[in-house]
Amino acid sequence: QVQLKESGPGLVAPSQSLSITCTVSGFSLTSYGVHWVRQPPGKGLEWLGVIWGDGSTNYHSALISRLSISKDNSKSQVFLKMNSLQTDDTAMYYCARGGLDYGYCFDYWGQGTTLTVSS
Amino acid sequence: DIQMTQSPASLSASVGETVTITCRASENIYSYLAWSQQKQGKSPQLLVYNAKTLAEGVPSRFSGSGSGTQFSLKINSLQPEDFGSYYCHHHYGTPWTFGGGTKLEIK
């Protein structure tokens, strides 16, 4: 059964860096892409980036200088790293699988992990 | 980047009614448009991809249409479980972008 689960620090101080892990099960990271999406409190969804099965990556244009997505196929983990955090980075962060049978759209989502950027 | 404009931002409707949500892309995305539903406090769920193809398990009262720059999601005979927020996003190359969302509330 396909599952994704995010884990992160919860609270980070402004100007610091963030690392969130998405641990997956039920599928291989070499076959599927994994996307990162965030949602500020009370607001809409924002696509952050994707790491494809072959390890290539694509990023949100405005965040490309601050974002890095990587993975460890053997551990079934995908990592989101973001630097120079500001208060408007406060959001729920989701990882989602890109379904091969769904035009690579998000067929499974994690439950999300909340990040608060505050001093 | 491709901009996605979704309307209306909010919508109030009664059980049994039919509603339509629209999404406009800033450039031609052919049929690479998806719709997702999000209920309060939950992760989003895929409803439609490739503009009109229903994801597995999605009830047939949902339908997607459109191509190019204009798209719509129609929900026939609204059910209580249909209330929540709806988002379009394109999947035509990267970066992907979402519409601003539509909050569908019970009248």
PDB file of C-alpha atoms in Angstrom:
ATOM      1  CA  GLN A   1       0.000   0.000   0.000  1.00  0.00           C
ATOM      2  CA  VAL A   2       1.346   3.363  -1.052  1.00  0.00           C
ATOM      3  CA  GLN A   3       2.175   5.769   1.763  1.00  0.00           C
ATOM      4  CA  LEU A   4       4.120   8.986   2.111  1.00  0.00           C
ATOM      5  CA  LYS A   5       4.959  10.607   5.421  1.00  0.00           C
ATOM      6  CA  GLU A   6       6.635  13.943   6.014  1.00  0.00           C
ATOM      7  CA  SER A   7       8.772  14.768   9.018  1.00  0.00           C
ATOM      8  CA  GLY A   8      10.291  18.105   9.850  1.00  0.00           C
ATOM      9  CA  PRO A   9      11.504  20.385  12.633  1.00  0.00           C
ATOM     10  CA  GLY A  10       8.195  22.139  13.301  1.00  0.00           C
ATOM     11  CA  LEU A  11       9.733  25.476  14.289  1.00  0.00           C
ATOM     12  CA  VAL A  12      12.638  27.289  12.643  1.00  0.00           C
ATOM     13  CA  ALA A  13      14.045  30.747  13.311  1.00  0.00           C
ATOM     14  CA  PRO A  14      14.114  33.362  10.530  1.00  0.00           C
ATOM     15  CA  SER A  15      17.148  33.249   8.259  1.00  0.00           C
ATOM     16  CA  GLN A  16      17.800  29.630   9.203  1.00  0.00           C
ATOM     17  CA  SER A  17      17.574  26.583   6.949  1.00  0.00           C
ATOM     18  CA  LEU A  18      14.991  23.836   6.758  1.00  0.00           C
ATOM     19  CA  SER A  19      15.159  20.166   5.995  1.00  0.00           C
ATOM     20  CA  ILE A  20      12.032  18.049   5.628  1.00  0.00           C
ATOM     21  CA  THR A  21      12.044  14.325   4.910  1.00  0.00           C
ATOM     22  CA  CYS A  22       9.400  12.412   3.015  1.00  0.00           C
ATOM     23  CA  THR A  23       9.565   8.702   3.749  1.00  0.00           C
ATOM     24  CA  VAL A  24       7.682   6.568   1.277  1.00  0.00           C
ATOM     25  CA  SER A  25       6.529   2.959   1.147  1.00  0.00           C
ATOM     26  CA  GLY A  26       4.718   0.779  -1.320  1.00  0.00           C
ATOM     27  CA  PHE A  27       6.597   2.016  -4.384  1.00  0.00           C
ATOM     28  CA  SER A  28      10.104   2.634  -5.635  1.00  0.00           C
ATOM     29  CA  LEU A  29      11.580   6.108  -5.916  1.00  0.00           C
ATOM     30  CA  THR A  30      13.406   4.985  -9.037  1.00  0.00           C
ATOM     31  CA  SER A  31      10.073   4.571 -10.809  1.00  0.00           C
ATOM     32  CA  TYR A  32       8.055   7.548  -9.555  1.00  0.00           C
ATOM     33  CA  GLY A  33       8.551  11.261  -9.126  1.00  0.00           C
ATOM     34  CA  VAL A  34       7.832  12.926  -5.804  1.00  0.00           C
ATOM     35  CA  HIS A  35       6.601  16.502  -5.611  1.00  0.00           C
ATOM     36  CA  TRP A  36       6.656  19.015  -2.787  1.00  0.00           C
ATOM     37  CA  VAL A  37       3.678  21.329  -2.274  1.00  0.00           C
ATOM     38  CA  ARG A  38       3.077  23.827   0.513  1.00  0.00           C
ATOM     39  CA  GLN A  39       0.052  25.628   1.887  1.00  0.00           C
ATOM     40  CA  PRO A  40       0.274  28.698   4.121  1.00  0.00           C
ATOM     41  CA  PRO A  41      -2.373  28.869   6.843  1.00  0.00           C
ATOM     42  CA  GLY A  42      -5.756  29.688   5.317  1.00  0.00           C
ATOM     43  CA  LYS A  43      -4.330  30.003   1.807  1.00  0.00           C
ATOM     44  CA  GLY A  44      -4.000  27.974  -1.366  1.00  0.00           C
ATOM     45  CA  LEU A  45      -1.580  25.359  -2.620  1.00  0.00           C
ATOM     46  CA  GLU A  46       1.842  26.213  -4.006  1.00  0.00           C
ATOM     47  CA  TRP A  47       3.951  23.766  -6.001  1.00  0.00           C
ATOM     48  CA  LEU A  48       7.587  23.838  -4.886  1.00  0.00           C
ATOM     49  CA  GLY A  49       9.352  21.272  -6.994  1.00  0.00           C
ATOM     50  CA  VAL A  50       9.783  17.663  -8.019  1.00  0.00           C
ATOM     51  CA  ILE A  51      12.432  14.983  -8.120  1.00  0.00           C
ATOM     52  CA  TRP A  52      11.858  12.475 -10.848  1.00  0.00           C
ATOM     53  CA  GLY A  53      12.665   8.776 -10.809  1.00  0.00           C
ATOM     54  CA  ASP A  54      15.927   9.364 -12.644  1.00  0.00           C
ATOM     55  CA  GLY A  55      16.993  11.906 -10.011  1.00  0.00           C
ATOM     56  CA  SER A  56      16.500  15.011 -12.121  1.00  0.00           C
ATOM     57  CA  THR A  57      14.769  17.954 -10.475  1.00  0.00           C
ATOM     58  CA  ASN A  58      12.605  20.940 -11.334  1.00  0.00           C
ATOM     59  CA  TYR A  59      11.798  23.868  -9.062  1.00  0.00           C
ATOM     60  CA  HIS A  60       9.410  26.768  -8.515  1.00  0.00           C
ATOM     61  CA  SER A  61      10.926  29.642 -10.468  1.00  0.00           C
ATOM     62  CA  ALA A  62      10.878  32.190  -7.649  1.00  0.00           C
ATOM     63  CA  LEU A  63      12.300  29.751  -5.083  1.00  0.00           C
ATOM     64  CA  ILE A  64      14.924  28.017  -7.195  1.00  0.00           C
ATOM     65  CA  SER A  65      17.811  29.788  -5.470  1.00  0.00           C
ATOM     66  CA  ARG A  66      16.613  28.672  -2.027  1.00  0.00           C
ATOM     67  CA  LEU A  67      15.390  25.147  -2.706  1.00  0.00           C
ATOM     68  CA  SER A  68      17.059  21.792  -3.070  1.00  0.00           C
ATOM     69  CA  ILE A  69      15.369  18.425  -3.489  1.00  0.00           C
ATOM     70  CA  SER A  70      17.306  15.181  -3.243  1.00  0.00           C
ATOM     71  CA  LYS A  71      16.619  11.573  -2.401  1.00  0.00           C
ATOM     72  CA  ASP A  72      18.040   8.318  -1.117  1.00  0.00           C
ATOM     73  CA  ASN A  73      16.471   5.538  -3.143  1.00  0.00           C
ATOM     74  CA  SER A  74      17.776   2.816  -0.846  1.00  0.00           C
ATOM     75  CA  LYS A  75      16.117   4.413   2.168  1.00  0.00           C
ATOM     76  CA  SER A  76      12.967   5.417   0.264  1.00  0.00           C
ATOM     77  CA  GLN A  77      13.408   8.997   1.396  1.00  0.00           C
ATOM     78  CA  VAL A  78      13.082  12.319  -0.371  1.00  0.00           C
ATOM     79  CA  PHE A  79      14.522  15.487   1.136  1.00  0.00           C
ATOM     80  CA  LEU A  80      13.423  19.100   0.795  1.00  0.00           C
ATOM     81  CA  LYS A  81      15.940  21.713   1.851  1.00  0.00           C
ATOM     82  CA  MET A  82      15.230  25.414   1.901  1.00  0.00           C
ATOM     83  CA  ASN A  83      17.497  28.174   3.119  1.00  0.00           C
ATOM     84  CA  SER A  84      17.070  31.788   4.237  1.00  0.00           C
ATOM     85  CA  LEU A  85      13.658  31.108   5.736  1.00  0.00           C
ATOM     86  CA  GLN A  86      11.258  33.988   6.347  1.00  0.00           C
ATOM     87  CA  THR A  87       7.949  34.214   8.157  1.00  0.00           C
ATOM     88  CA  ASP A  88       6.015  33.823   4.914  1.00  0.00           C
ATOM     89  CA  ASP A  89       7.535  30.340   4.554  1.00  0.00           C
ATOM     90  CA  THR A  90       5.283  29.295   7.416  1.00  0.00           C
ATOM     91  CA  ALA A  91       3.057  26.614   5.927  1.00  0.00           C
ATOM     92  CA  MET A  92       1.996  23.000   5.811  1.00  0.00           C
ATOM     93  CA  TYR A  93       4.474  21.136   3.627  1.00  0.00           C
ATOM     94  CA  TYR A  94       3.275  18.108   1.683  1.00  0.00           C
ATOM     95  CA  CYS A  95       5.027  15.519  -0.439  1.00  0.00           C
ATOM     96  CA  ALA A  96       2.995  13.800  -3.133  1.00  0.00           C
ATOM     97  CA  ARG A  97       3.681  11.050  -5.626  1.00  0.00           C
ATOM     98  CA  GLY A  98       3.437  11.688  -9.342  1.00  0.00           C
ATOM     99  CA  GLY A  99       1.208   8.927 -10.618  1.00  0.00           C
ATOM    100  CA  LEU A 100       2.383   7.230 -13.815  1.00  0.00           C
ATOM    101  CA  ASP A 101      -1.225   6.481 -14.737  1.00  0.00           C
ATOM    102  CA  TYR A 102      -2.406   9.987 -13.921  1.00  0.00           C
ATOM    103  CA  GLY A 103      -0.398  12.177 -16.227  1.00  0.00           C
ATOM    104  CA  TYR A 104       2.225  12.350 -13.483  1.00  0.00           C
ATOM    105  CA  CYS A 105      -0.292  14.201 -11.297  1.00  0.00           C
ATOM    106  CA  PHE A 106      -0.473  13.693  -7.552  1.00  0.00           C
ATOM    107  CA  ASP A 107      -2.118  10.341  -6.939  1.00  0.00           C
ATOM    108  CA  TYR A 108      -1.000   9.934  -3.320  1.00  0.00           C
ATOM    109  CA  TRP A 109      -0.259  12.603  -0.731  1.00  0.00           C
ATOM    110  CA  GLY A 110       1.395  12.606   2.643  1.00  0.00           C
ATOM    111  CA  GLN A 111      -0.428  13.974   5.666  1.00  0.00           C
ATOM    112  CA  GLY A 112       1.789  17.059   5.683  1.00  0.00           C
ATOM    113  CA  THR A 113       4.148  18.556   8.238  1.00  0.00           C
ATOM    114  CA  THR A 114       3.674  22.002   9.707  1.00  0.00           C
ATOM    115  CA  LEU A 115       6.510  24.487   9.609  1.00  0.00           C
ATOM    116  CA  THR A 116       6.447  27.699  11.592  1.00  0.00           C
ATOM    117  CA  VAL A 117       9.136  30.300  10.972  1.00  0.00           C
ATOM    118  CA  SER A 118       9.386  32.472  14.046  1.00  0.00           C
ATOM    119  CA  SER A 119      11.902  33.847  16.464  1.00  0.00           C
TER     120      SER A 119
ATOM    121  CA  ASP B   1       5.671  30.640 -15.792  1.00  0.00           C
ATOM    122  CA  ILE B   2       2.105  29.723 -16.658  1.00  0.00           C
ATOM    123  CA  GLN B   3      -0.450  31.529 -14.494  1.00  0.00           C
ATOM    124  CA  MET B   4      -3.669  29.788 -13.520  1.00  0.00           C
ATOM    125  CA  THR B   5      -6.719  31.927 -12.732  1.00  0.00           C
ATOM    126  CA  GLN B   6      -9.542  30.147 -10.991  1.00  0.00           C
ATOM    127  CA  SER B   7     -13.076  31.420 -10.399  1.00  0.00           C
ATOM    128  CA  PRO B   8     -15.085  31.926  -8.372  1.00  0.00           C
ATOM    129  CA  ALA B   9     -12.971  32.179  -5.242  1.00  0.00           C
ATOM    130  CA  SER B  10     -15.937  31.070  -3.176  1.00  0.00           C
ATOM    131  CA  LEU B  11     -19.262  29.512  -3.929  1.00  0.00           C
ATOM    132  CA  SER B  12     -22.298  28.738  -1.831  1.00  0.00           C
ATOM    133  CA  ALA B  13     -24.654  26.001  -2.968  1.00  0.00           C
ATOM    134  CA  SER B  14     -27.232  23.559  -1.659  1.00  0.00           C
ATOM    135  CA  VAL B  15     -27.229  19.778  -1.686  1.00  0.00           C
ATOM    136  CA  GLY B  16     -28.621  18.597  -5.011  1.00  0.00           C
ATOM    137  CA  GLU B  17     -27.541  21.664  -6.970  1.00  0.00           C
ATOM    138  CA  THR B  18     -25.131  21.672  -9.913  1.00  0.00           C
ATOM    139  CA  VAL B  19     -22.070  23.929  -9.788  1.00  0.00           C
ATOM    140  CA  THR B  20     -19.280  24.812 -12.186  1.00  0.00           C
ATOM    141  CA  ILE B  21     -15.788  26.061 -11.363  1.00  0.00           C
ATOM    142  CA  THR B  22     -13.591  27.531 -14.066  1.00  0.00           C
ATOM    143  CA  CYS B  23      -9.853  27.753 -14.553  1.00  0.00           C
ATOM    144  CA  ARG B  24      -8.010  29.810 -17.124  1.00  0.00           C
ATOM    145  CA  ALA B  25      -4.383  29.335 -18.133  1.00  0.00           C
ATOM    146  CA  SER B  26      -2.195  32.230 -19.260  1.00  0.00           C
ATOM    147  CA  GLU B  27      -1.057  30.214 -22.273  1.00  0.00           C
ATOM    148  CA  ASN B  28      -2.025  27.079 -24.147  1.00  0.00           C
ATOM    149  CA  ILE B  29      -1.654  24.014 -21.925  1.00  0.00           C
ATOM    150  CA  TYR B  30      -3.509  21.716 -24.324  1.00  0.00           C
ATOM    151  CA  SER B  31      -5.292  19.237 -22.009  1.00  0.00           C
ATOM    152  CA  TYR B  32      -2.699  19.161 -19.232  1.00  0.00           C
ATOM    153  CA  LEU B  33      -5.035  20.347 -16.497  1.00  0.00           C
ATOM    154  CA  ALA B  34      -5.907  18.653 -13.228  1.00  0.00           C
ATOM    155  CA  TRP B  35      -8.429  19.273 -10.466  1.00  0.00           C
ATOM    156  CA  SER B  36      -8.019  18.357  -6.801  1.00  0.00           C
ATOM    157  CA  GLN B  37     -10.356  18.516  -3.838  1.00  0.00           C
ATOM    158  CA  GLN B  38      -9.265  19.387  -0.328  1.00  0.00           C
ATOM    159  CA  LYS B  39     -11.408  19.018   2.744  1.00  0.00           C
ATOM    160  CA  GLN B  40     -10.726  21.004   5.864  1.00  0.00           C
ATOM    161  CA  GLY B  41      -7.659  19.735   7.690  1.00  0.00           C
ATOM    162  CA  LYS B  42      -6.946  17.048   5.095  1.00  0.00           C
ATOM    163  CA  SER B  43      -4.500  16.514   2.264  1.00  0.00           C
ATOM    164  CA  PRO B  44      -5.746  17.238  -1.263  1.00  0.00           C
ATOM    165  CA  GLN B  45      -7.050  14.409  -3.437  1.00  0.00           C
ATOM    166  CA  LEU B  46      -6.870  14.155  -7.212  1.00  0.00           C
ATOM    167  CA  LEU B  47     -10.231  14.298  -8.983  1.00  0.00           C
ATOM    168  CA  VAL B  48      -9.469  14.882 -12.656  1.00  0.00           C
ATOM    169  CA  TYR B  49      -6.347  14.857 -14.815  1.00  0.00           C
ATOM    170  CA  ASN B  50      -5.745  15.489 -18.504  1.00  0.00           C
ATOM    171  CA  ALA B  51      -8.664  17.931 -18.287  1.00  0.00           C
ATOM    172  CA  LYS B  52     -11.437  15.351 -18.387  1.00  0.00           C
ATOM    173  CA  THR B  53     -10.226  11.979 -17.085  1.00  0.00           C
ATOM    174  CA  LEU B  54     -11.594  11.054 -13.675  1.00  0.00           C
ATOM    175  CA  ALA B  55      -9.138   9.591 -11.186  1.00  0.00           C
ATOM    176  CA  GLU B  56      -9.932   6.140  -9.867  1.00  0.00           C
ATOM    177  CA  GLY B  57     -12.833   6.085  -7.457  1.00  0.00           C
ATOM    178  CA  VAL B  58     -14.100   9.582  -8.260  1.00  0.00           C
ATOM    179  CA  PRO B  59     -17.899   9.654  -8.595  1.00  0.00           C
ATOM    180  CA  SER B  60     -19.351  10.256 -12.043  1.00  0.00           C
ATOM    181  CA  ARG B  61     -21.163  13.398 -10.855  1.00  0.00           C
ATOM    182  CA  PHE B  62     -17.787  15.096 -11.305  1.00  0.00           C
ATOM    183  CA  SER B  63     -16.784  16.024 -14.833  1.00  0.00           C
ATOM    184  CA  GLY B  64     -13.974  18.050 -16.334  1.00  0.00           C
ATOM    185  CA  SER B  65     -13.878  19.764 -19.676  1.00  0.00           C
ATOM    186  CA  GLY B  66     -11.898  22.231 -21.720  1.00  0.00           C
ATOM    187  CA  SER B  67      -8.641  22.522 -23.592  1.00  0.00           C
ATOM    188  CA  GLY B  68      -6.153  25.189 -24.514  1.00  0.00           C
ATOM    189  CA  THR B  69      -6.637  27.939 -21.950  1.00  0.00           C
ATOM    190  CA  GLN B  70     -10.198  27.482 -20.669  1.00  0.00           C
ATOM    191  CA  PHE B  71     -11.275  24.659 -18.382  1.00  0.00           C
ATOM    192  CA  SER B  72     -14.106  23.804 -16.071  1.00  0.00           C
ATOM    193  CA  LEU B  73     -15.060  21.363 -13.356  1.00  0.00           C
ATOM    194  CA  LYS B  74     -18.746  20.560 -13.067  1.00  0.00           C
ATOM    195  CA  ILE B  75     -20.323  18.847 -10.097  1.00  0.00           C
ATOM    196  CA  ASN B  76     -23.825  17.521 -10.669  1.00  0.00           C
ATOM    197  CA  SER B  77     -26.239  16.943  -7.819  1.00  0.00           C
ATOM    198  CA  LEU B  78     -23.988  18.151  -4.993  1.00  0.00           C
ATOM    199  CA  GLN B  79     -23.589  15.785  -2.074  1.00  0.00           C
ATOM    200  CA  PRO B  80     -22.672  16.751   1.507  1.00  0.00           C
ATOM    201  CA  GLU B  81     -19.210  15.214   1.086  1.00  0.00           C
ATOM    202  CA  ASP B  82     -18.461  17.487  -1.902  1.00  0.00           C
ATOM    203  CA  PHE B  83     -18.084  20.622   0.183  1.00  0.00           C
ATOM    204  CA  GLY B  84     -14.525  21.828   0.598  1.00  0.00           C
ATOM    205  CA  SER B  85     -11.917  23.551  -1.545  1.00  0.00           C
ATOM    206  CA  TYR B  86     -11.067  22.828  -5.159  1.00  0.00           C
ATOM    207  CA  TYR B  87      -7.821  23.608  -6.958  1.00  0.00           C
ATOM    208  CA  CYS B  88      -6.827  23.406 -10.569  1.00  0.00           C
ATOM    209  CA  HIS B  89      -3.213  23.028 -11.630  1.00  0.00           C
ATOM    210  CA  HIS B  90      -1.526  22.526 -14.951  1.00  0.00           C
ATOM    211  CA  HIS B  91       0.833  19.646 -15.636  1.00  0.00           C
ATOM    212  CA  TYR B  92       2.246  20.930 -18.908  1.00  0.00           C
ATOM    213  CA  GLY B  93       5.974  21.041 -18.303  1.00  0.00           C
ATOM    214  CA  THR B  94       7.506  22.608 -15.218  1.00  0.00           C
ATOM    215  CA  PRO B  95       7.124  24.598 -13.112  1.00  0.00           C
ATOM    216  CA  TRP B  96       3.602  23.474 -12.307  1.00  0.00           C
ATOM    217  CA  THR B  97       1.274  26.121 -10.923  1.00  0.00           C
ATOM    218  CA  PHE B  98      -2.009  25.979  -9.042  1.00  0.00           C
ATOM    219  CA  GLY B  99      -5.032  28.176  -9.356  1.00  0.00           C
ATOM    220  CA  GLY B 100      -5.985  30.208  -6.326  1.00  0.00           C
ATOM    221  CA  GLY B 101      -8.683  27.753  -5.253  1.00  0.00           C
ATOM    222  CA  THR B 102     -12.460  27.739  -4.906  1.00  0.00           C
ATOM    223  CA  LYS B 103     -14.097  27.244  -1.539  1.00  0.00           C
ATOM    224  CA  LEU B 104     -17.431  25.480  -1.941  1.00  0.00           C
ATOM    225  CA  GLU B 105     -19.698  25.976   1.051  1.00  0.00           C
ATOM    226  CA  ILE B 106     -23.114  24.748   2.033  1.00  0.00           C
ATOM    227  CA  LYS B 107     -25.926  27.262   1.573  1.00  0.00           C
TER     228      LYS B 107
END
